[in-house]
Short mmCIF file of C-alpha atoms in Angstrom, two decimals:
data_model
loop_
_atom_site.label_atom_id
_atom_site.label_comp_id
_atom_site.label_asym_id
_atom_site.label_seq_id
_atom_site.Cartn_x
_atom_site.Cartn_y
_atom_site.Cartn_z
CA MET U 1 -2.73 23.06 10.29
CA SER U 2 -0.63 23.54 7.10
CA ALA U 3 -0.32 27.31 7.73
CA PHE U 4 0.66 26.64 11.40
CA ILE U 5 3.50 24.08 10.45
CA GLY U 6 4.66 26.00 7.37
CA LYS U 7 8.24 27.32 7.28
CA LYS U 8 9.41 30.32 5.43
CA ASN U 9 12.59 28.56 4.25
CA GLU U 10 11.45 24.96 3.60
CA ASN U 11 13.85 22.13 3.92
CA ALA U 12 14.14 19.59 1.04
CA ASP U 13 14.82 16.57 3.41
CA GLY U 14 11.97 17.75 5.78
CA TYR U 15 9.64 18.01 2.74
CA MET U 16 10.33 14.33 2.00
CA THR U 17 10.75 12.67 5.33
CA ALA U 18 10.10 15.31 8.09
CA GLY U 19 13.79 14.83 9.39
CA ASN U 20 13.40 11.13 10.26
CA LYS U 21 12.15 11.91 13.74
CA ILE U 22 8.29 11.92 13.80
CA GLY U 23 6.92 10.82 17.19
CA PHE U 24 4.61 7.96 18.12
CA GLY U 25 1.14 9.54 18.05
CA VAL U 26 1.54 11.25 14.70
CA SER U 27 3.37 8.38 12.95
CA ALA U 28 0.82 5.81 14.13
CA ALA U 29 -2.11 7.97 13.09
CA SER U 30 -0.50 8.65 9.77
CA MET U 31 0.24 4.99 9.05
CA THR U 32 -3.44 4.17 9.93
CA ALA U 33 -4.91 6.87 7.87
CA THR U 34 -2.75 6.21 4.81
CA TRP U 35 -3.62 2.47 4.89
CA ILE U 36 -7.38 3.32 5.10
CA TRP U 37 -8.56 4.88 1.92
CA ALA U 38 -12.03 5.30 0.45
CA SER U 39 -11.60 2.23 -1.76
CA SER U 40 -10.77 0.05 1.21
CA MET U 41 -13.91 1.04 2.99
CA TYR U 42 -15.99 0.43 -0.17
CA ALA U 43 -14.26 -2.84 -0.88
CA SER U 44 -14.69 -4.13 2.65
CA ALA U 45 -18.53 -3.46 2.38
CA THR U 46 -18.56 -5.08 -0.99
CA SER U 47 -16.81 -8.15 0.44
CA GLY U 48 -19.40 -8.29 3.27
CA TYR U 49 -22.27 -8.10 0.78
CA THR U 50 -20.66 -10.73 -1.45
CA TYR U 51 -19.34 -13.30 1.02
CA GLY U 52 -21.29 -12.63 4.23
CA ILE U 53 -19.84 -11.96 7.66
CA SER U 54 -16.49 -13.54 6.82
CA GLY U 55 -15.95 -11.10 3.92
CA PRO U 56 -14.90 -7.98 5.91
CA ILE U 57 -12.90 -10.11 8.25
CA HIS U 58 -10.92 -11.49 5.32
CA TYR U 59 -10.49 -7.98 3.95
CA GLY U 60 -9.68 -6.17 7.14
CA LEU U 61 -7.87 -8.74 9.18
CA TRP U 62 -5.29 -9.70 6.51
CA GLY U 63 -4.82 -6.12 5.59
CA ALA U 64 -4.23 -5.31 9.25
CA LEU U 65 -1.74 -8.22 9.73
CA MET U 66 0.26 -7.01 6.66
CA ILE U 67 0.89 -3.73 8.54
CA LEU U 68 2.15 -5.79 11.41
CA PHE U 69 4.51 -7.88 9.08
CA ILE U 70 6.08 -4.66 7.80
CA TYR U 71 7.80 -3.65 11.06
CA PRO U 72 10.60 -6.36 11.35
CA PHE U 73 11.56 -5.67 7.72
CA GLY U 74 11.19 -2.02 8.50
CA ARG U 75 13.73 -2.06 11.30
CA ARG U 76 16.30 -3.70 9.00
CA ILE U 77 15.63 -1.22 6.20
CA ARG U 78 16.20 1.73 8.57
CA LYS U 79 19.27 0.13 9.97
CA VAL U 80 20.78 -0.24 6.52
CA ALA U 81 19.57 3.16 5.17
CA PRO U 82 18.76 5.49 8.08
CA LYS U 83 18.71 8.65 5.95
CA ALA U 84 16.88 7.34 2.91
CA HIS U 85 13.96 9.21 1.33
CA THR U 86 12.58 6.49 -0.95
CA LEU U 87 12.99 2.68 -1.27
CA ALA U 88 13.93 3.11 -4.84
CA GLU U 89 16.77 5.43 -3.79
CA VAL U 90 18.06 2.47 -1.58
CA MET U 91 17.88 0.07 -4.55
CA ARG U 92 20.01 2.53 -6.59
CA ALA U 93 22.61 2.44 -3.80
CA ARG U 94 22.36 -1.31 -3.46
CA HIS U 95 22.13 -2.31 -7.16
CA GLY U 96 21.99 0.40 -9.70
CA LYS U 97 19.74 2.50 -11.98
CA SER U 98 17.53 -0.31 -13.43
CA SER U 99 16.22 -1.63 -10.11
CA GLN U 100 15.69 1.97 -8.84
CA LEU U 101 13.72 3.11 -11.91
CA MET U 102 11.71 -0.09 -11.92
CA LEU U 103 10.58 0.46 -8.31
CA ALA U 104 10.15 4.20 -8.77
CA GLY U 105 8.26 3.84 -12.00
CA SER U 106 5.71 1.45 -10.53
CA ASN U 107 5.09 3.82 -7.64
CA VAL U 108 4.49 6.76 -9.97
CA VAL U 109 1.74 4.79 -11.84
CA GLY U 110 0.40 3.38 -8.64
CA SER U 111 0.08 6.76 -6.95
CA VAL U 112 -1.58 8.37 -9.90
CA ILE U 113 -4.14 5.57 -10.07
CA SER U 114 -4.73 5.82 -6.23
CA LEU U 115 -5.25 9.59 -6.68
CA THR U 116 -7.75 8.98 -9.48
CA SER U 117 -9.71 6.38 -7.48
CA ASN U 118 -9.80 8.74 -4.43
CA PHE U 119 -11.00 11.71 -6.50
CA ILE U 120 -13.68 9.45 -8.13
CA ALA U 121 -14.97 8.38 -4.71
CA GLY U 122 -14.84 11.94 -3.40
CA GLY U 123 -16.67 13.29 -6.51
CA ALA U 124 -19.46 10.66 -6.24
CA LEU U 125 -19.81 11.38 -2.50
CA VAL U 126 -20.11 15.16 -3.04
CA ALA U 127 -22.61 14.62 -5.90
CA LEU U 128 -24.68 12.35 -3.64
CA LEU U 129 -24.79 14.51 -0.55
CA SER U 130 -24.62 18.11 -1.87
CA PRO U 131 -26.10 20.31 -4.60
CA PHE U 132 -22.77 20.02 -6.56
CA ASN U 133 -22.28 17.58 -9.42
CA PHE U 134 -19.58 14.98 -9.85
CA GLN U 135 -17.18 17.21 -11.91
CA GLN U 136 -17.45 19.91 -9.29
CA GLY U 137 -16.84 17.49 -6.51
CA ILE U 138 -13.61 16.02 -7.90
CA VAL U 139 -12.27 19.47 -8.43
CA ALA U 140 -13.19 20.54 -4.82
CA VAL U 141 -11.61 17.44 -3.31
CA ALA U 142 -8.44 17.65 -5.51
CA ALA U 143 -8.01 21.33 -4.86
CA GLY U 144 -8.45 20.93 -1.13
CA VAL U 145 -5.86 18.03 -0.79
CA LEU U 146 -3.37 19.89 -3.09
CA LEU U 147 -3.57 23.23 -1.28
CA TYR U 148 -2.84 21.79 2.18
CA THR U 149 -0.12 19.46 0.97
CA LEU U 150 1.70 21.68 -1.52
CA TRP U 151 3.78 23.93 0.71
CA SER U 152 4.97 21.61 3.51
CA GLY U 153 4.90 18.33 1.75
CA PHE U 154 5.15 15.21 3.92
CA ARG U 155 4.92 17.20 7.21
CA ALA U 156 1.61 18.47 6.16
CA SER U 157 0.51 15.11 5.21
CA VAL U 158 1.32 13.32 8.45
CA LEU U 159 -0.01 16.03 10.69
CA THR U 160 -3.36 16.33 8.87
CA ASP U 161 -3.44 12.51 9.02
CA PHE U 162 -3.68 12.73 12.77
CA ALA U 163 -6.90 14.89 12.56
CA GLN U 164 -8.36 12.73 9.82
CA VAL U 165 -7.80 9.38 11.60
CA VAL U 166 -9.36 10.81 14.77
CA ALA U 167 -12.42 11.79 12.69
CA MET U 168 -12.57 8.41 10.95
CA LEU U 169 -12.33 6.34 14.13
CA GLY U 170 -14.83 8.56 15.88
CA ALA U 171 -17.27 8.29 13.00
CA VAL U 172 -17.03 4.50 12.87
CA VAL U 173 -17.72 4.25 16.63
CA ILE U 174 -20.91 6.31 16.20
CA ILE U 175 -22.19 5.31 12.78
CA ILE U 176 -22.00 1.52 12.77
CA PRO U 177 -24.11 1.08 16.06
CA VAL U 178 -26.64 3.72 14.87
CA VAL U 179 -27.19 1.96 11.50
CA PHE U 180 -27.27 -1.45 13.15
CA PHE U 181 -30.12 -0.58 15.51
CA ALA U 182 -32.00 1.66 13.01
CA ALA U 183 -31.96 -1.41 10.52
CA GLY U 184 -33.51 -3.68 13.18
CA GLY U 185 -30.81 -4.61 15.54
CA PRO U 186 -30.14 -8.43 16.40
CA GLY U 187 -33.58 -9.27 14.86
CA MET U 188 -32.25 -8.46 11.39
CA PHE U 189 -30.01 -11.67 11.46
CA GLU U 190 -32.96 -13.83 12.13
CA SER U 191 -35.50 -12.26 9.67
CA GLY U 192 -32.88 -11.81 6.88
CA ALA U 193 -31.17 -15.23 7.15
CA ALA U 194 -33.11 -16.39 4.09
CA ASN U 195 -31.31 -13.79 1.96
CA LEU U 196 -27.97 -15.60 2.33
CA SER U 197 -26.76 -18.50 0.44
CA ALA U 198 -25.06 -21.48 2.08
CA GLU U 199 -21.55 -20.07 1.37
CA GLN U 200 -22.51 -16.61 2.65
CA SER U 201 -23.89 -18.17 5.90
CA ASN U 202 -20.70 -20.22 6.42
CA PHE U 203 -18.13 -18.27 8.43
CA PHE U 204 -15.40 -20.62 7.21
CA SER U 205 -16.51 -20.28 3.55
CA SER U 206 -13.77 -21.58 1.13
CA GLU U 207 -15.20 -19.36 -1.53
CA ALA U 208 -14.60 -16.33 0.65
CA PHE U 209 -11.12 -17.40 1.45
CA LEU U 210 -10.02 -18.30 -2.12
CA ASN U 211 -11.69 -15.26 -3.78
CA GLN U 212 -11.02 -12.63 -1.10
CA GLY U 213 -8.76 -13.74 1.75
CA ALA U 214 -5.92 -15.61 0.00
CA PRO U 215 -5.45 -13.06 -2.87
CA TYR U 216 -5.52 -10.18 -0.40
CA ILE U 217 -2.83 -11.74 1.70
CA ALA U 218 -0.51 -11.88 -1.33
CA ALA U 219 -1.58 -8.52 -2.66
CA VAL U 220 -1.26 -6.51 0.56
CA LEU U 221 2.11 -7.97 1.29
CA ALA U 222 3.30 -6.78 -2.03
CA TYR U 223 1.68 -3.35 -1.47
CA ALA U 224 3.39 -3.11 1.96
CA ILE U 225 6.85 -3.79 0.61
CA GLY U 226 6.68 -1.96 -2.68
CA ASN U 227 4.64 1.17 -1.96
CA GLN U 228 6.40 4.52 -1.48
CA THR U 229 3.58 5.94 0.84
CA ILE U 230 4.37 3.11 3.38
CA ALA U 231 8.15 3.44 2.89
CA GLN U 232 8.02 7.15 3.36
CA ARG U 233 6.41 6.77 6.80
CA LEU U 234 8.90 4.06 7.72
CA PHE U 235 11.75 6.42 6.94
CA ALA U 236 10.16 9.29 8.73
CA VAL U 237 9.32 7.72 12.13
CA ARG U 238 11.87 7.68 14.89
CA GLU U 239 13.74 4.37 14.57
CA ASP U 240 13.00 3.30 18.08
CA LEU U 241 9.29 3.75 17.57
CA ILE U 242 8.88 1.59 14.56
CA LYS U 243 7.44 -1.44 16.31
CA LYS U 244 5.02 0.47 18.52
CA THR U 245 3.86 2.57 15.51
CA PHE U 246 3.05 -0.38 13.32
CA VAL U 247 1.37 -2.48 16.01
CA THR U 248 -0.94 0.49 16.87
CA ALA U 249 -1.67 1.00 13.17
CA THR U 250 -2.61 -2.73 12.76
CA ILE U 251 -5.22 -2.42 15.39
CA GLY U 252 -6.65 0.90 14.14
CA TYR U 253 -6.85 -0.30 10.59
CA GLY U 254 -8.40 -3.60 11.39
CA ALA U 255 -11.09 -2.16 13.69
CA THR U 256 -12.08 0.57 11.21
CA VAL U 257 -12.17 -1.45 8.03
CA ILE U 258 -13.85 -4.49 9.48
CA GLY U 259 -16.40 -2.15 11.23
CA ILE U 260 -17.27 -0.38 7.95
CA GLY U 261 -17.52 -3.73 6.12
CA MET U 262 -20.37 -4.75 8.49
CA LEU U 263 -22.56 -2.24 6.51
CA GLY U 264 -22.30 -4.59 3.56
CA VAL U 265 -23.17 -7.49 5.74
CA MET U 266 -26.30 -5.61 7.09
CA ALA U 267 -27.28 -4.75 3.50
CA LEU U 268 -27.05 -8.45 2.56
CA TYR U 269 -29.38 -9.53 5.47
CA LEU U 270 -31.77 -6.72 4.78
CA GLY U 271 -32.03 -7.87 1.15
CA ILE U 272 -30.98 -4.33 -0.15
CA ASN U 273 -30.16 -4.14 -3.88
CA PRO U 274 -27.18 -1.78 -4.73
CA ALA U 275 -28.37 1.45 -6.47
CA GLU U 276 -27.77 1.14 -10.23
CA GLY U 277 -26.32 -2.35 -9.65
CA ASP U 278 -23.05 -0.82 -8.36
CA LEU U 279 -21.66 -2.38 -5.26
CA ASN U 280 -19.74 0.81 -4.48
CA ASN U 281 -23.01 2.50 -3.79
CA LEU U 282 -23.75 0.25 -0.80
CA ILE U 283 -22.05 2.46 1.92
CA PRO U 284 -23.65 5.81 0.81
CA GLN U 285 -26.99 3.97 0.34
CA MET U 286 -26.93 2.47 3.80
CA ALA U 287 -25.86 5.84 5.29
CA SER U 288 -28.55 7.86 3.46
CA THR U 289 -31.21 5.38 4.42
CA TYR U 290 -30.58 4.99 8.16
CA LEU U 291 -28.85 8.25 9.26
CA GLY U 292 -30.31 11.59 10.07
CA PRO U 293 -28.81 14.84 8.69
CA ILE U 294 -26.30 15.38 11.37
CA LEU U 295 -24.91 11.89 11.31
CA LEU U 296 -24.92 11.90 7.55
CA GLY U 297 -22.61 14.85 7.87
CA VAL U 298 -20.37 12.79 10.21
CA PHE U 299 -20.37 9.95 7.57
CA PHE U 300 -19.46 12.53 4.99
CA ILE U 301 -16.41 13.57 7.10
CA MET U 302 -15.37 9.94 7.56
CA ILE U 303 -15.26 9.18 3.86
CA LEU U 304 -13.68 12.47 3.01
CA GLY U 305 -11.02 11.96 5.71
CA SER U 306 -10.21 8.49 4.42
CA LEU U 307 -9.76 9.53 0.80
CA SER U 308 -7.94 12.80 1.59
CA SER U 309 -5.41 11.06 3.95
CA THR U 310 -4.42 8.67 1.20
CA ALA U 311 -4.48 11.23 -1.60
CA ASP U 312 -2.14 13.53 0.28
CA SER U 313 0.17 10.54 0.97
CA ASP U 314 0.20 9.84 -2.78
CA LEU U 315 1.19 13.42 -3.60
CA SER U 316 3.96 13.30 -0.96
CA ALA U 317 5.21 9.95 -2.34
CA LEU U 318 5.21 11.21 -5.89
CA SER U 319 7.08 14.43 -4.99
CA ALA U 320 9.73 12.43 -3.09
CA ILE U 321 10.32 10.11 -6.05
CA MET U 322 10.65 13.02 -8.44
CA MET U 323 12.95 14.92 -6.07
CA ALA U 324 15.21 12.12 -4.99
CA ASP U 325 15.01 9.38 -7.63
CA VAL U 326 14.59 11.46 -10.75
CA TYR U 327 16.39 14.78 -10.08
CA GLY U 328 18.61 13.96 -7.10
CA GLN U 329 20.20 10.82 -8.55
CA ASN U 330 19.60 10.85 -12.32
CA VAL U 331 19.51 14.58 -13.43
CA ALA U 332 21.75 16.44 -11.05
CA ARG U 333 25.47 15.76 -10.98
CA LYS U 334 26.54 13.40 -8.23
CA GLY U 335 26.56 15.25 -4.95
CA LYS U 336 25.49 18.44 -6.48
CA ALA U 337 21.65 18.37 -6.22
CA SER U 338 20.25 21.80 -5.18
CA PRO U 339 17.70 21.50 -2.27
CA LYS U 340 15.92 24.61 -3.70
CA THR U 341 15.53 23.00 -7.08
CA MET U 342 14.38 19.85 -5.42
CA LEU U 343 11.63 21.69 -3.62
CA LEU U 344 10.43 23.31 -6.79
CA ILE U 345 10.40 19.92 -8.62
CA GLY U 346 8.49 18.41 -5.67
CA ARG U 347 5.71 21.04 -5.73
CA ILE U 348 5.54 21.01 -9.52
CA SER U 349 5.18 17.17 -9.33
CA MET U 350 2.23 17.53 -6.96
CA VAL U 351 0.39 19.98 -9.19
CA VAL U 352 1.09 17.73 -12.34
CA ALA U 353 -0.12 14.58 -10.49
CA THR U 354 -3.24 16.29 -9.27
CA ALA U 355 -4.05 17.40 -12.87
CA ALA U 356 -3.38 13.83 -14.09
CA GLY U 357 -5.69 12.44 -11.35
CA LEU U 358 -8.40 14.94 -12.33
CA TYR U 359 -8.14 14.08 -15.95
CA PHE U 360 -8.51 10.32 -15.44
CA ALA U 361 -11.21 10.82 -12.81
CA SER U 362 -13.29 13.21 -14.92
CA GLY U 363 -13.65 10.62 -17.57
CA ARG U 364 -14.45 7.89 -15.01
CA MET U 365 -11.91 5.71 -16.82
CA ASN U 366 -11.59 2.06 -16.07
CA ILE U 367 -8.52 1.83 -14.08
CA LEU U 368 -8.68 -1.97 -13.16
CA ASP U 369 -6.16 -3.04 -15.72
CA LEU U 370 -3.52 -0.50 -14.53
CA LEU U 371 -4.17 -1.55 -10.93
CA VAL U 372 -3.63 -5.25 -11.76
CA PHE U 373 -0.40 -4.28 -13.62
CA VAL U 374 1.01 -2.23 -10.71
CA GLY U 375 -0.03 -4.87 -8.14
CA ALA U 376 1.75 -7.56 -10.24
CA LEU U 377 4.89 -5.47 -10.48
CA TRP U 378 4.90 -5.00 -6.74
CA GLY U 379 4.32 -8.76 -6.17
CA ALA U 380 7.22 -9.55 -8.41
CA LEU U 381 9.47 -7.09 -6.51
CA VAL U 382 8.76 -8.31 -2.99
CA PHE U 383 11.49 -11.09 -2.69
CA PRO U 384 14.21 -9.28 -4.77
CA VAL U 385 13.69 -6.09 -2.64
CA LEU U 386 13.70 -7.90 0.70
CA ALA U 387 16.58 -10.11 -0.23
CA SER U 388 18.58 -7.10 -1.21
CA PHE U 389 18.46 -5.81 2.39
CA TYR U 390 19.63 -9.23 3.89
CA TRP U 391 21.61 -11.19 1.43
CA LYS U 392 24.98 -9.97 0.14
CA LYS U 393 24.93 -11.99 -3.02
CA VAL U 394 21.90 -10.52 -4.78
CA THR U 395 22.98 -8.84 -8.02
CA ASN U 396 21.50 -6.13 -10.10
CA LYS U 397 21.09 -8.56 -13.13
CA ALA U 398 19.30 -11.12 -10.78
CA PHE U 399 16.98 -8.34 -9.47
CA THR U 400 16.02 -7.03 -12.99
CA VAL U 401 15.64 -10.30 -14.78
CA SER U 402 13.63 -11.98 -11.98
CA VAL U 403 11.15 -9.17 -11.86
CA LEU U 404 10.62 -8.83 -15.58
CA ALA U 405 10.30 -12.56 -15.94
CA ALA U 406 7.69 -12.77 -13.12
CA LEU U 407 5.69 -9.96 -14.76
CA ALA U 408 5.92 -11.59 -18.17
CA VAL U 409 4.28 -14.69 -16.85
CA PHE U 410 1.82 -12.97 -14.56
CA ILE U 411 0.08 -10.88 -17.21
CA PRO U 412 -1.12 -13.76 -19.47
CA VAL U 413 -2.09 -15.80 -16.44
CA ARG U 414 -4.08 -12.98 -14.89
CA PHE U 415 -5.92 -12.03 -18.08
CA GLY U 416 -6.62 -15.62 -19.10
CA TRP U 417 -4.50 -15.58 -22.23
CA ILE U 418 -3.20 -19.01 -21.41
CA SER U 419 -5.56 -22.03 -21.55
CA MET U 420 -5.38 -23.82 -18.31
CA ASP U 421 -6.88 -27.08 -19.65
CA GLY U 422 -4.99 -30.31 -19.04
CA ALA U 423 -1.39 -30.44 -18.04
CA THR U 424 -0.90 -26.65 -18.26
CA GLY U 425 -3.34 -26.08 -15.42
CA TYR U 426 -1.28 -28.50 -13.26
CA VAL U 427 1.95 -26.85 -14.12
CA PHE U 428 0.63 -23.40 -12.95
CA ASP U 429 -0.86 -25.07 -9.83
CA ALA U 430 2.58 -26.46 -9.06
CA ILE U 431 4.22 -23.01 -9.46
CA SER U 432 1.50 -21.52 -7.27
CA VAL U 433 2.30 -24.03 -4.55
CA VAL U 434 5.81 -22.59 -4.64
CA GLY U 435 4.31 -19.17 -4.34
CA ILE U 436 2.39 -20.24 -1.27
CA GLY U 437 5.53 -21.30 0.30
CA VAL U 438 7.34 -18.04 -0.57
CA VAL U 439 4.53 -15.88 0.92
CA LEU U 440 4.44 -17.86 4.16
CA GLY U 441 8.19 -18.04 4.35
CA LEU U 442 8.54 -14.26 3.89
CA MET U 443 6.11 -13.70 6.71
CA ALA U 444 7.92 -15.99 9.06
CA PHE U 445 11.36 -14.63 8.10
CA GLY U 446 10.79 -11.17 9.42
CA PHE U 447 9.88 -12.33 12.93
CA PHE U 448 11.87 -15.56 13.33
CA GLY U 449 14.80 -15.55 10.95
CA LEU U 450 15.96 -17.70 7.98
CA ARG U 451 15.74 -21.31 9.35
CA PRO U 452 12.28 -21.06 10.75
CA ALA U 453 11.24 -19.28 7.55
CA LEU U 454 12.48 -22.03 5.36
CA GLY U 455 10.71 -24.68 7.44
CA VAL U 456 7.43 -22.68 7.39
CA GLY U 457 7.67 -22.09 3.66
CA LEU U 458 8.43 -25.69 2.93
CA ALA U 459 5.75 -27.03 5.25
CA GLY U 460 3.17 -24.59 3.75
CA ALA U 461 4.06 -25.73 0.24
CA VAL U 462 3.83 -29.41 1.01
CA LEU U 463 0.72 -29.32 3.07
CA SER U 464 -1.16 -27.11 0.61
CA ALA U 465 -0.28 -29.09 -2.45
CA PRO U 466 -2.91 -31.96 -2.02
CA PHE U 467 -5.62 -29.33 -1.49
CA VAL U 468 -4.87 -26.94 -4.44
CA MET U 469 -3.48 -29.13 -7.21
CA GLY U 470 -6.10 -29.53 -10.01
CA PHE U 471 -8.26 -26.57 -9.20
CA LEU U 472 -6.28 -23.47 -7.95
CA HIS U 473 -5.79 -22.36 -11.58
CA ASP U 474 -9.48 -21.62 -11.76
CA TYR U 475 -8.91 -18.66 -9.48
CA GLU U 476 -6.93 -16.28 -11.84
CA VAL U 477 -6.30 -13.43 -9.35
CA LEU U 478 -4.76 -15.82 -6.74
CA THR U 479 -2.85 -17.88 -9.23
CA GLY U 480 -1.41 -14.77 -10.95
CA SER U 481 -0.18 -13.29 -7.67
CA LEU U 482 1.38 -16.62 -6.47
CA VAL U 483 3.04 -17.10 -9.86
CA ALA U 484 4.60 -13.69 -9.67
CA TYR U 485 6.02 -14.42 -6.23
CA ALA U 486 7.34 -17.87 -7.10
CA ILE U 487 9.13 -16.97 -10.32
CA SER U 488 10.77 -13.79 -9.07
CA THR U 489 11.97 -15.65 -5.94
CA VAL U 490 13.35 -18.75 -7.69
CA LEU U 491 15.03 -16.77 -10.51
CA CYS U 492 16.57 -14.25 -8.10
CA TYR U 493 17.97 -17.03 -6.02
CA LEU U 494 19.33 -19.14 -8.88
CA MET U 495 21.09 -16.11 -10.37
CA SER U 496 22.62 -14.93 -7.13
CA PHE U 497 23.70 -17.90 -5.04
CA ARG U 498 26.87 -18.50 -7.03
CA ASN U 499 27.85 -14.88 -6.98
CA LYS U 500 31.32 -14.72 -5.25
CA GLU U 501 31.25 -10.93 -4.75
CA GLU U 502 29.55 -9.89 -1.55
CA PHE U 503 27.98 -6.43 -1.17
CA ASP U 504 29.10 -4.26 1.82
CA PHE U 505 25.88 -2.78 3.28
CA ALA U 506 27.88 0.00 4.84
CA LEU U 507 28.13 1.51 1.45
CA ILE U 508 24.47 2.34 1.51
CA GLN U 509 24.86 4.79 4.29
CA GLN U 510 27.84 6.33 2.46
CA ARG U 511 25.80 6.74 -0.66
CA ILE U 512 22.50 8.19 0.80
CA GLY U 513 22.25 11.17 3.11
CA ASP U 514 20.59 14.50 3.67
CA TYR U 515 20.51 16.57 0.56
CA ASP U 516 20.43 19.95 2.50
CA GLN U 517 23.62 19.07 4.35
CA ARG U 518 25.32 17.99 1.07
CA SER U 519 24.86 21.53 -0.28
CA MET U 520 26.37 23.17 2.77
CA GLN U 521 30.01 24.04 3.30
CA PRO U 522 31.72 21.66 5.75
CA ALA U 523 31.52 24.15 8.66
CA GLU U 524 27.78 24.74 8.11
CA ALA U 525 27.09 20.98 7.77
CA ALA U 526 28.90 20.32 11.06
CA ALA U 527 26.89 22.97 12.85
CA ALA U 528 23.65 21.62 11.42
CA ALA U 529 24.56 18.06 12.49
CA ARG U 530 25.38 19.30 16.14
CA SER U 531 22.05 21.12 16.40
#
């Protein structure tokens, strides 16, 4: 596919966003494939094994709804910046260098971590289902993804995503029923009921919601707004197809991830213990136990497709950041960025990122701490980023200070460096209540506007307070995320509402455009625009 779509004279803008005119089928498939990665499949099964049948639903449903919540914000972002390549690039045009580098930097770290995670999953799968070892597996997976993405960049990523999502959906439709009936069918739920605790048997388990559902709602909203792989697809799809694309991706993601998570639920009912005590072995373990050689090959393709579709998206996102945010706006002189140099930088970035991912994956390094850090940064960025697209009063100082302050409080809360005994716990519970209102208000704002959002946020905070005060601080992951939302929102508002200077959003379109046309002579640019 990459050879078929390759162009002899590659275009820098096409390499980053495919000309902002991708159609419905390819864009919806790419959005779905990018959101589904190997870790999401493994995590959904782990959730099912840990919390029972409600686990995969908490994981898959909220993740799917977050895709849906992106599209109203996406339409506003595209209206304000129709020719943007990265979200950080827009923050530079809106505020300045500090907000741009903050968002770009978090995405560089996040994408390298995502690459590492996918390489580890691919290497483990290759080692399990082939004669090759783990090291050979990660090299094979990394080389394969790099080779088909390197030349055509984002266009190669989205077009191969289409083939990968078809393979994934087809595999899920076949594999889940086969494993279900091979494991005993409906009788499994009767004979294995004794293996479940009271909380695991309860579909409305509070433990499942507080440990899995609620933290995931906050985390995925942050991921959706802050992540360049999502923003890149938003900038690439035709503007009139944004709603249709994201609604379709919502359904595709939810069905696939919830379906795969049911493998974990079946393992729980069957009383299966994960190999080596590692919950990530549940999916390969169930597949190798209940599938024959042919269907095991189909399963291999499904996991390989999921990790490849996300890995190529990470490479494309990294290359766009290095091309637009680092070289285009911080290295090259204003308006003098060379498209040829940009392409070279983009390709070199992919090679370097792949090498970094291989290095971290080969050592099987513990990347949890970095994932927590990046997730916190994105959570702290959500309100300042969204407010910057709607509110003319947000300043660069308010953006930067609110994000840094939120991050400074999040880290000690998340890692338990602050004792939550006594009054301190109640203080953080109160801040978390504000965070609940912020998350609910942001969700409502995209669809219904400011006044309904304020009502929903206020009602959510007031109604939740009696139920969470006094104990929510015991759930560090959820508390940390909510605290990041609350502090960044309150500070950003307080530092901005008295600002008398109002930003003109029309300036963003003047400051961001196609790099290839900027390098042309006026007559050439006019001819390109007409064509």
